[in-house]
Coordinates of C-alpha atoms and ligand atoms in Angstrom, one line a residue:
X1 CA -21.8 21.1 6.5
X2 CA -20.3 24.6 6.1
X3 CA -17.2 24.7 3.9
X4 CA -14.7 27.2 5.0
X5 CA -12.7 28.8 2.2
X6 CA -9.0 28.8 2.9
X7 CA -7.6 32.0 1.5
X8 CA -4.0 31.3 2.3
X9 CA -2.0 28.4 0.9
X10 CA -2.7 25.6 -1.5
X11 CA -4.0 22.1 -1.5
X12 CA -2.9 19.3 -3.7
X13 CA -5.9 18.0 -5.6
X14 CA -6.1 14.2 -6.0
X15 CA -7.5 12.5 -8.0
X16 CA -8.0 15.1 -10.7
X17 CA -11.4 14.4 -12.3
X18 CA -11.6 15.8 -15.8
X19 CA -13.7 15.2 -18.9
X20 CA -12.0 11.9 -19.6
X21 CA -12.6 10.5 -16.1
X22 CA -16.2 11.6 -16.3
X23 CA -16.7 10.1 -19.7
X24 CA -15.2 6.8 -18.6
X25 CA -17.5 6.5 -15.6
X26 CA -20.6 7.5 -17.6
X27 CA -19.8 5.1 -20.3
X28 CA -19.5 2.3 -17.8
X29 CA -22.7 3.4 -16.1
X30 CA -24.6 2.7 -19.3
X31 CA -22.8 -0.6 -20.0
X32 CA -23.0 -2.4 -16.7
X33 CA -23.0 -1.6 -13.0
X34 CA -22.4 -5.2 -11.8
X35 CA -20.1 -7.7 -13.6
X36 CA -20.8 -11.3 -12.5
X37 CA -18.5 -13.3 -14.6
X38 CA -15.4 -11.2 -15.2
X39 CA -14.9 -9.6 -18.6
X40 CA -15.7 -6.0 -19.6
X41 CA -13.9 -3.3 -17.7
X42 CA -12.6 -5.8 -15.2
X43 CA -10.9 -7.8 -18.0
X44 CA -9.5 -4.6 -19.5
X45 CA -8.0 -3.4 -16.2
X46 CA -6.7 -6.8 -15.2
X47 CA -5.0 -7.4 -18.5
X48 CA -3.2 -4.1 -18.5
X49 CA -2.3 -4.5 -14.8
X50 CA -0.9 -8.0 -15.4
X51 CA 1.0 -6.9 -18.4
X52 CA 2.5 -3.9 -16.6
X53 CA 3.8 -6.1 -13.8
X54 CA 4.6 -9.1 -15.9
X55 CA 2.2 -11.4 -14.0
X56 CA -0.1 -14.0 -15.3
X57 CA -3.2 -13.2 -13.2
X58 CA -4.8 -10.1 -11.8
X59 CA -8.1 -10.0 -9.8
X60 CA -9.9 -6.8 -9.0
X61 CA -11.6 -6.6 -5.6
X62 CA -13.8 -4.1 -3.8
X63 CA -11.0 -2.9 -1.5
X64 CA -7.3 -3.3 -0.8
X65 CA -8.2 -4.9 2.5
X66 CA -10.2 -7.6 0.6
X67 CA -7.4 -8.1 -1.9
X68 CA -5.0 -8.6 1.0
X69 CA -7.4 -11.0 2.7
X70 CA -7.6 -12.9 -0.6
X71 CA -3.8 -13.0 -0.8
X72 CA -3.6 -14.6 2.7
X73 CA -6.3 -17.2 1.9
X74 CA -4.8 -18.0 -1.5
X75 CA -1.4 -18.5 0.2
X76 CA -3.2 -21.1 2.4
X77 CA -2.1 -19.5 5.7
X78 CA -3.9 -20.9 8.7
X79 CA -3.8 -21.8 12.4
X80 CA -0.4 -22.9 13.4
X81 CA 1.4 -20.9 10.8
X82 CA 3.6 -17.9 11.6
X83 CA 3.7 -15.0 9.2
X84 CA 6.4 -12.3 9.5
X85 CA 4.9 -8.9 9.0
X86 CA 6.1 -5.3 9.3
X87 CA 5.4 -3.7 12.7
X88 CA 5.3 -0.3 10.9
X89 CA 2.5 -0.4 8.2
X90 CA -1.1 0.6 7.8
X91 CA -3.0 -2.0 9.9
X92 CA -4.9 -3.5 6.9
X93 CA -1.7 -5.1 5.8
X94 CA -2.0 -7.4 8.7
X95 CA -5.6 -7.4 10.1
X96 CA -7.0 -9.7 7.4
X97 CA -4.5 -12.3 8.6
X98 CA -6.4 -12.5 11.9
X99 CA -9.3 -14.1 10.0
X100 CA -7.1 -17.0 8.9
X101 CA -5.9 -18.0 12.4
X102 CA -2.3 -17.6 11.4
X103 CA -0.1 -15.7 13.9
X104 CA 1.4 -12.4 12.8
X105 CA 5.0 -12.1 13.9
X106 CA 5.7 -8.4 13.9
X107 CA 9.2 -7.3 12.8
X108 CA 11.0 -3.9 13.3
X109 CA 11.9 -1.6 10.4
X110 CA 15.0 -0.2 8.8
X111 CA 16.0 3.4 8.5
X112 CA 13.5 3.9 5.6
X113 CA 10.5 2.6 7.6
X114 CA 10.4 -0.8 5.8
X115 CA 10.6 -4.2 7.3
X116 CA 14.3 -4.9 8.0
X117 CA 15.8 -8.1 6.4
X118 CA 18.2 -8.5 9.4
X119 CA 15.2 -8.6 11.8
X120 CA 13.2 -10.9 9.5
X121 CA 15.9 -13.6 9.7
X122 CA 15.9 -13.4 13.6
X123 CA 12.2 -14.2 13.6
X124 CA 12.2 -17.3 11.5
X125 CA 11.1 -20.5 13.2
X126 CA 9.9 -23.9 11.9
X127 CA 6.4 -22.6 11.8
X128 CA 7.2 -19.6 9.6
X129 CA 5.3 -19.8 6.3
X130 CA 5.5 -16.4 4.7
X131 CA 7.0 -12.9 4.9
X132 CA 4.8 -9.9 4.2
X133 CA 6.3 -6.6 2.9
X134 CA 4.8 -3.2 2.7
X135 CA 6.7 -0.7 0.6
X136 CA 6.1 2.2 3.0
X137 CA 5.1 5.6 1.6
X138 CA 6.3 4.3 -1.8
X139 CA 9.9 3.4 -0.9
X140 CA 10.6 -0.1 -2.0
X141 CA 11.8 -2.5 0.8
X142 CA 15.3 -4.1 0.4
X143 CA 14.0 -6.7 -2.0
X144 CA 17.3 -8.4 -2.9
X145 CA 18.0 -9.4 0.7
X146 CA 14.3 -10.2 1.4
X147 CA 14.0 -12.4 -1.7
X148 CA 17.2 -14.2 -0.7
X149 CA 15.9 -14.9 2.8
X150 CA 12.6 -16.2 1.4
X151 CA 14.4 -18.5 -1.0
X152 CA 16.8 -19.8 1.6
X153 CA 14.1 -20.7 4.1
X154 CA 11.4 -21.6 1.5
X155 CA 9.0 -18.9 2.6
X156 CA 6.2 -17.3 0.5
X157 CA 6.8 -13.6 -0.2
X158 CA 3.7 -11.5 -0.1
X159 CA 3.7 -7.8 -1.0
X160 CA 1.4 -5.0 0.0
X161 CA 2.0 -2.4 -2.7
X162 CA -0.8 0.0 -1.6
X163 CA 1.7 2.9 -1.3
X164 CA 3.9 1.9 -4.1
X165 CA 2.2 1.6 -7.5
X166 CA 5.0 1.9 -10.0
X167 CA 7.9 1.9 -7.6
X168 CA 11.0 0.0 -8.6
X169 CA 13.8 -1.8 -6.9
X170 CA 16.9 -2.3 -9.1
X171 CA 14.7 -1.5 -12.0
X172 CA 12.1 -4.1 -11.2
X173 CA 8.5 -3.1 -10.3
X174 CA 7.3 -3.8 -6.8
X175 CA 4.6 -6.3 -6.8
X176 CA 6.6 -8.5 -9.2
X177 CA 8.9 -9.9 -6.6
X178 CA 6.4 -11.8 -4.5
X179 CA 4.4 -15.0 -4.9
X180 CA 1.2 -12.9 -4.5
X181 CA 0.9 -9.1 -4.3
X182 CA -2.0 -6.7 -3.4
X183 CA -2.7 -3.1 -4.1
X184 CA -5.4 -0.7 -2.7
X185 CA -7.2 1.4 -5.3
X186 CA -8.7 3.6 -2.6
X187 CA -9.2 7.3 -3.2
X188 CA -5.9 8.5 -1.8
X189 CA -3.8 5.9 -3.6
X190 CA -1.8 6.5 -6.8
X191 CA -4.1 4.4 -9.0
X192 CA -7.6 4.8 -7.7
X193 CA -11.2 4.1 -8.3
X194 CA -12.4 5.7 -5.1
X195 CA -12.6 2.3 -3.4
X196 CA -11.1 -0.9 -4.8
X197 CA -8.2 -3.3 -4.8
X198 CA -6.3 -5.7 -7.0
X199 CA -4.2 -8.8 -6.5
X200 CA -1.7 -10.4 -8.8
X201 CA 0.1 -13.7 -9.0
X202 CA 1.8 -16.0 -11.5
X203 CA 0.4 -19.1 -9.8
X204 CA -2.9 -20.4 -11.1
X205 CA -3.8 -22.3 -8.0
X206 CA -3.3 -19.1 -5.9
X207 CA -5.5 -17.2 -8.3
X208 CA -8.2 -19.8 -8.2
X209 CA -8.2 -19.8 -4.4
X210 CA -8.4 -16.0 -4.3
X211 CA -11.4 -16.3 -6.7
X212 CA -13.1 -18.7 -4.3
X213 CA -12.9 -16.5 -1.3
X214 CA -14.9 -13.6 -2.7
X215 CA -16.0 -14.1 -6.3
X216 CA -18.4 -16.9 -6.2
X217 CA -20.5 -18.4 -9.0
X218 CA -20.1 -17.1 -12.6
X219 CA -16.5 -15.8 -12.3
X220 CA -15.4 -19.0 -10.5
X221 CA -17.1 -21.2 -13.1
X222 CA -15.5 -19.2 -15.9
X223 CA -12.0 -18.9 -14.5
X224 CA -11.3 -22.0 -12.4
X225 CA -10.1 -25.0 -14.5
X226 CA -12.7 -27.8 -14.7
X227 CA -10.0 -30.3 -13.6
X228 CA -9.1 -28.3 -10.5
X229 CA -10.1 -29.6 -7.1
X230 CA -11.6 -26.1 -6.5
X231 CA -14.1 -26.3 -9.4
X232 CA -16.8 -28.2 -7.5
X233 CA -17.0 -25.3 -5.0
X234 CA -17.4 -22.7 -7.8
X235 CA -21.1 -21.9 -7.0
X236 CA -20.5 -20.7 -3.5
X237 CA -16.8 -20.3 -3.3
X238 CA -16.0 -19.7 0.3
X239 CA -19.0 -17.5 0.6
X240 CA -17.6 -14.0 0.9
X241 CA -18.2 -11.2 -1.7
X242 CA -15.3 -9.2 -2.7
X243 CA -16.3 -8.3 -6.2
X244 CA -15.3 -4.8 -7.4
X245 CA -17.6 -2.0 -8.5
X246 CA -17.4 -1.5 -12.3
X247 CA -17.7 2.3 -12.0
X248 CA -14.7 2.2 -9.6
X249 CA -12.6 0.1 -12.0
X250 CA -13.6 2.3 -15.0
X251 CA -12.2 5.3 -13.1
X252 CA -9.1 3.4 -12.0
X253 CA -8.5 2.3 -15.6
X254 CA -8.6 5.9 -16.8
X255 CA -6.2 7.0 -14.1
X256 CA -3.9 4.0 -14.8
X257 CA -3.7 5.2 -18.5
X258 CA -2.3 8.4 -17.2
X259 CA 0.0 6.8 -14.6
X260 CA 3.3 7.2 -16.5
X261 CA 2.6 10.8 -17.2
X262 CA 1.7 11.5 -13.6
X263 CA 4.8 9.6 -12.4
X264 CA 7.1 11.8 -14.5
X265 CA 5.8 14.9 -12.8
X266 CA 6.0 13.3 -9.3
X267 CA 9.7 12.3 -10.0
X268 CA 10.5 15.8 -11.2
X269 CA 8.8 17.5 -8.3
X270 CA 10.4 15.1 -5.8
X271 CA 13.9 15.7 -7.2
X272 CA 13.4 19.4 -7.1
X273 CA 12.2 19.5 -3.4
X274 CA 14.9 17.0 -2.3
X275 CA 17.5 19.2 -3.9
X276 CA 16.3 22.2 -1.9
X277 CA 15.7 20.3 1.4
X278 CA 19.0 18.6 1.3
X279 CA 20.6 22.1 1.8
X280 CA 18.6 22.9 4.9
X281 CA 20.7 21.9 7.9
X282 CA 17.6 21.0 10.1
X283 CA 16.3 18.5 7.6
X284 CA 17.1 14.8 7.4
X285 CA 16.0 12.8 4.4
X286 CA 15.4 9.0 4.2
X287 CA 18.6 7.3 3.0
X288 CA 16.6 5.7 0.2
X289 CA 16.3 9.0 -1.6
X290 CA 20.1 8.8 -2.1
X291 CA 20.1 5.2 -3.2
X292 CA 20.2 4.6 -7.0
X293 CA 18.7 1.1 -6.6
X294 CA 15.5 2.6 -5.3
X295 CA 12.9 4.4 -7.4
X296 CA 10.1 5.4 -5.0
X297 CA 6.5 5.9 -6.2
X298 CA 6.3 9.2 -4.3
X299 CA 3.0 8.3 -2.6
X300 CA 4.4 10.8 -0.1
X301 CA 7.7 12.6 0.2
X302 CA 9.2 12.0 3.7
X303 CA 11.5 14.0 5.8
X304 CA 12.6 14.4 9.4
X305 CA 13.7 17.3 11.5
X306 CA 17.1 16.5 13.1
X307 CA 17.2 15.9 16.8
X308 CA 18.5 18.8 18.8
X309 CA 17.2 21.4 16.4
X310 CA 15.8 24.7 17.5
X311 CA 12.4 23.6 16.2
X312 CA 10.5 20.5 17.1
X313 CA 8.3 18.4 14.8
X314 CA 5.1 19.8 16.3
X315 CA 6.3 23.4 16.2
X316 CA 7.1 22.8 12.6
X317 CA 3.7 21.3 11.8
X318 CA 1.9 24.1 13.6
X319 CA 3.8 26.7 11.6
X320 CA 3.3 24.8 8.4
X321 CA -0.4 24.7 9.0
X322 CA -0.5 28.5 9.8
X323 CA 1.4 29.1 6.5
X324 CA -1.3 27.3 4.5
X325 CA 0.6 24.0 4.1
X326 CA -2.5 22.0 4.9
X327 CA -1.4 18.8 3.2
X328 CA 1.8 18.4 5.3
X329 CA 1.3 16.1 8.2
X330 CA 2.6 13.5 10.5
X331 CA 0.8 10.2 9.6
X332 CA -1.4 9.4 12.5
X333 CA -3.5 6.3 11.7
X334 CA -0.5 4.6 10.1
X335 CA 1.3 3.7 13.3
X336 CA 3.3 0.7 14.6
X337 CA 0.8 -2.1 15.1
X338 CA 2.1 -2.8 18.6
X339 CA 0.6 0.7 19.6
X340 CA -2.9 -0.4 18.6
X341 CA -5.4 -2.0 21.1
X342 CA -6.3 -4.7 18.6
X343 CA -2.7 -6.0 18.6
X344 CA -2.3 -5.5 22.4
X345 CA -5.4 -7.7 23.0
X346 CA -6.4 -9.6 19.8
X347 CA -8.1 -12.3 21.9
X348 CA -11.0 -9.8 22.6
X349 CA -12.3 -10.5 19.0
X350 CA -10.2 -13.5 17.9
X351 CA -10.3 -16.0 20.8
X352 CA -7.7 -18.2 19.1
X353 CA -5.0 -15.6 19.9
X354 CA -5.5 -15.9 23.6
X355 CA -4.2 -19.4 24.2
X356 CA -1.7 -22.0 23.1
X357 CA 0.8 -21.6 20.3
X358 CA -1.4 -18.9 18.6
X359 CA -1.3 -16.6 21.6
X360 CA 0.2 -13.2 21.1
X361 CA 0.1 -9.7 22.6
X362 CA 2.3 -6.8 21.5
X363 CA 3.1 -3.9 23.7
X364 CA 4.3 -0.3 23.3
X365 CA 8.1 -0.4 23.3
X366 CA 8.4 -3.7 21.4
X367 CA 9.6 -2.1 18.2
X368 CA 11.8 0.9 19.1
X369 CA 12.9 1.7 15.5
X370 CA 9.3 1.6 14.1
X371 CA 8.1 3.8 17.0
X372 CA 10.9 6.3 16.5
X373 CA 10.3 6.5 12.8
X374 CA 6.6 7.0 13.4
X375 CA 7.2 9.7 16.0
X376 CA 9.6 11.6 13.7
X377 CA 8.3 11.3 10.2
X378 CA 6.7 14.2 8.3
X379 CA 5.1 13.7 4.9
X380 CA 3.8 15.7 2.0
X381 CA 2.1 14.8 -1.3
X382 CA 3.5 15.7 -4.7
X383 CA 2.0 17.2 -7.8
X384 CA 1.1 15.3 -10.9
X385 CA 0.9 17.9 -13.7
X386 CA 2.3 21.3 -14.7
X387 CA -0.6 23.1 -13.0
X388 CA 0.7 21.8 -9.6
X389 CA 4.0 23.6 -10.0
X390 CA 2.7 26.6 -8.1
X391 CA 1.5 24.5 -5.2
X392 CA 4.8 22.6 -5.1
X393 CA 6.8 25.8 -5.2
X394 CA 4.7 27.3 -2.5
X395 CA 5.3 24.3 -0.2
X396 CA 9.0 24.3 -1.0
X397 CA 9.5 27.9 -0.2
X398 CA 7.5 27.9 3.0
X399 CA 9.2 24.8 4.4
X400 CA 12.6 26.3 3.8
X401 CA 11.5 29.5 5.4
X402 CA 10.1 27.8 8.5
X403 CA 13.2 25.6 9.0
X404 CA 16.0 28.1 8.1
Ligands
PLP501 C1 -4.8 1.8 1.9 C2 -4.0 0.7 2.3 C3 -4.6 -0.6 2.6 C4 -6.1 -0.8 2.6 O1 -6.7 -0.6 1.4 P1 -8.2 -0.2 1.3 O2 -8.5 -0.1 -0.1 O3 -8.4 1.0 2.1 O4 -9.0 -1.4 1.9 C5 -3.8 -1.6 3.0 N1 -2.5 -1.4 3.1 C6 -1.9 -0.2 2.9 C7 -0.4 -0.1 3.1 C8 -2.6 0.9 2.5 O5 -2.1 2.0 2.4

């Protein structure tokens, strides 16, 4: 493939692979490239990750999707259950649920793109078992209200924190509200091993069931209590394999070590850009950016172009691209799930969803707030060190110039 050199503009580099990242991976390469029983780099990462989130158990997996699947299985979700899920999220928040037989009840979003507590309450029935939250683009969902609803109706709270490593709501880290939480460690995410995932919980029984889904034999024998009903299944587990790659976890551990440092820069850059953008009359910012309860992770910085402006979103994106702002975009694959064929016609691959109480089929138009958010939102990444200042400044100046 021919690589074209872009003369104009800048790109944000992520992750930054330096000497320390290289050394961590090479060290692991000589130690072990497959960890059967837990321990080693898995244990190191899991211990730190649990400590950071104040959780008892962490389990590294080979993807965020497999961690989310493990979360649903651990929560014992199955045919006949209803699970309230965000309509606006990356699809892998919900698609693993289809393998459990439980029915996803999609729910519209609030003005920050997150599942709306008022909408959640409207969707609760006697079959409802759990509520799933994604902290979209790093903005924590309204956790006080959502936790209160889950408590009132005795529902499990499950968090997909794949956009929101280190984000806080009222000072508390996302991922430490729910009964079980999952993160992706994929290459674009804020803590990354290239590919990978991790799950946390305080509940030993949930942890053991997550182990059984994808971590058979040694790790199950080591980590499942002998007196547990699950122990006798340790050799096979449930038969899937979701074990992480040690090289990926070695890289993720190195990046996790730098996470606080990176977050400080992201916060600074975000503050700086927001200050400038808030003075541009064509720009609208998510209300969360003005809410002291909410500390985003800055997986992306979001903004909108006000309706009835001289410039449309597409015109802006074209101009941005021509000005070299290659990393500004309008998220495409992260769209309301009711706009996806799989959620229009799930029976095609999952027959259980084509009849009886499990039947569902979503249509375009079902979630107007999510669809409107998706159509309008523009996102850009942020820098993580002082070298990124020139890129951030370039983006900032060009955005203002295009929109003023
Ligand atoms: C990335 C992501 C996932 C899936 O994670 P993978 O590691 O790619 O499997 C799930 N949910 C959200 C919100 C994500 O951003």
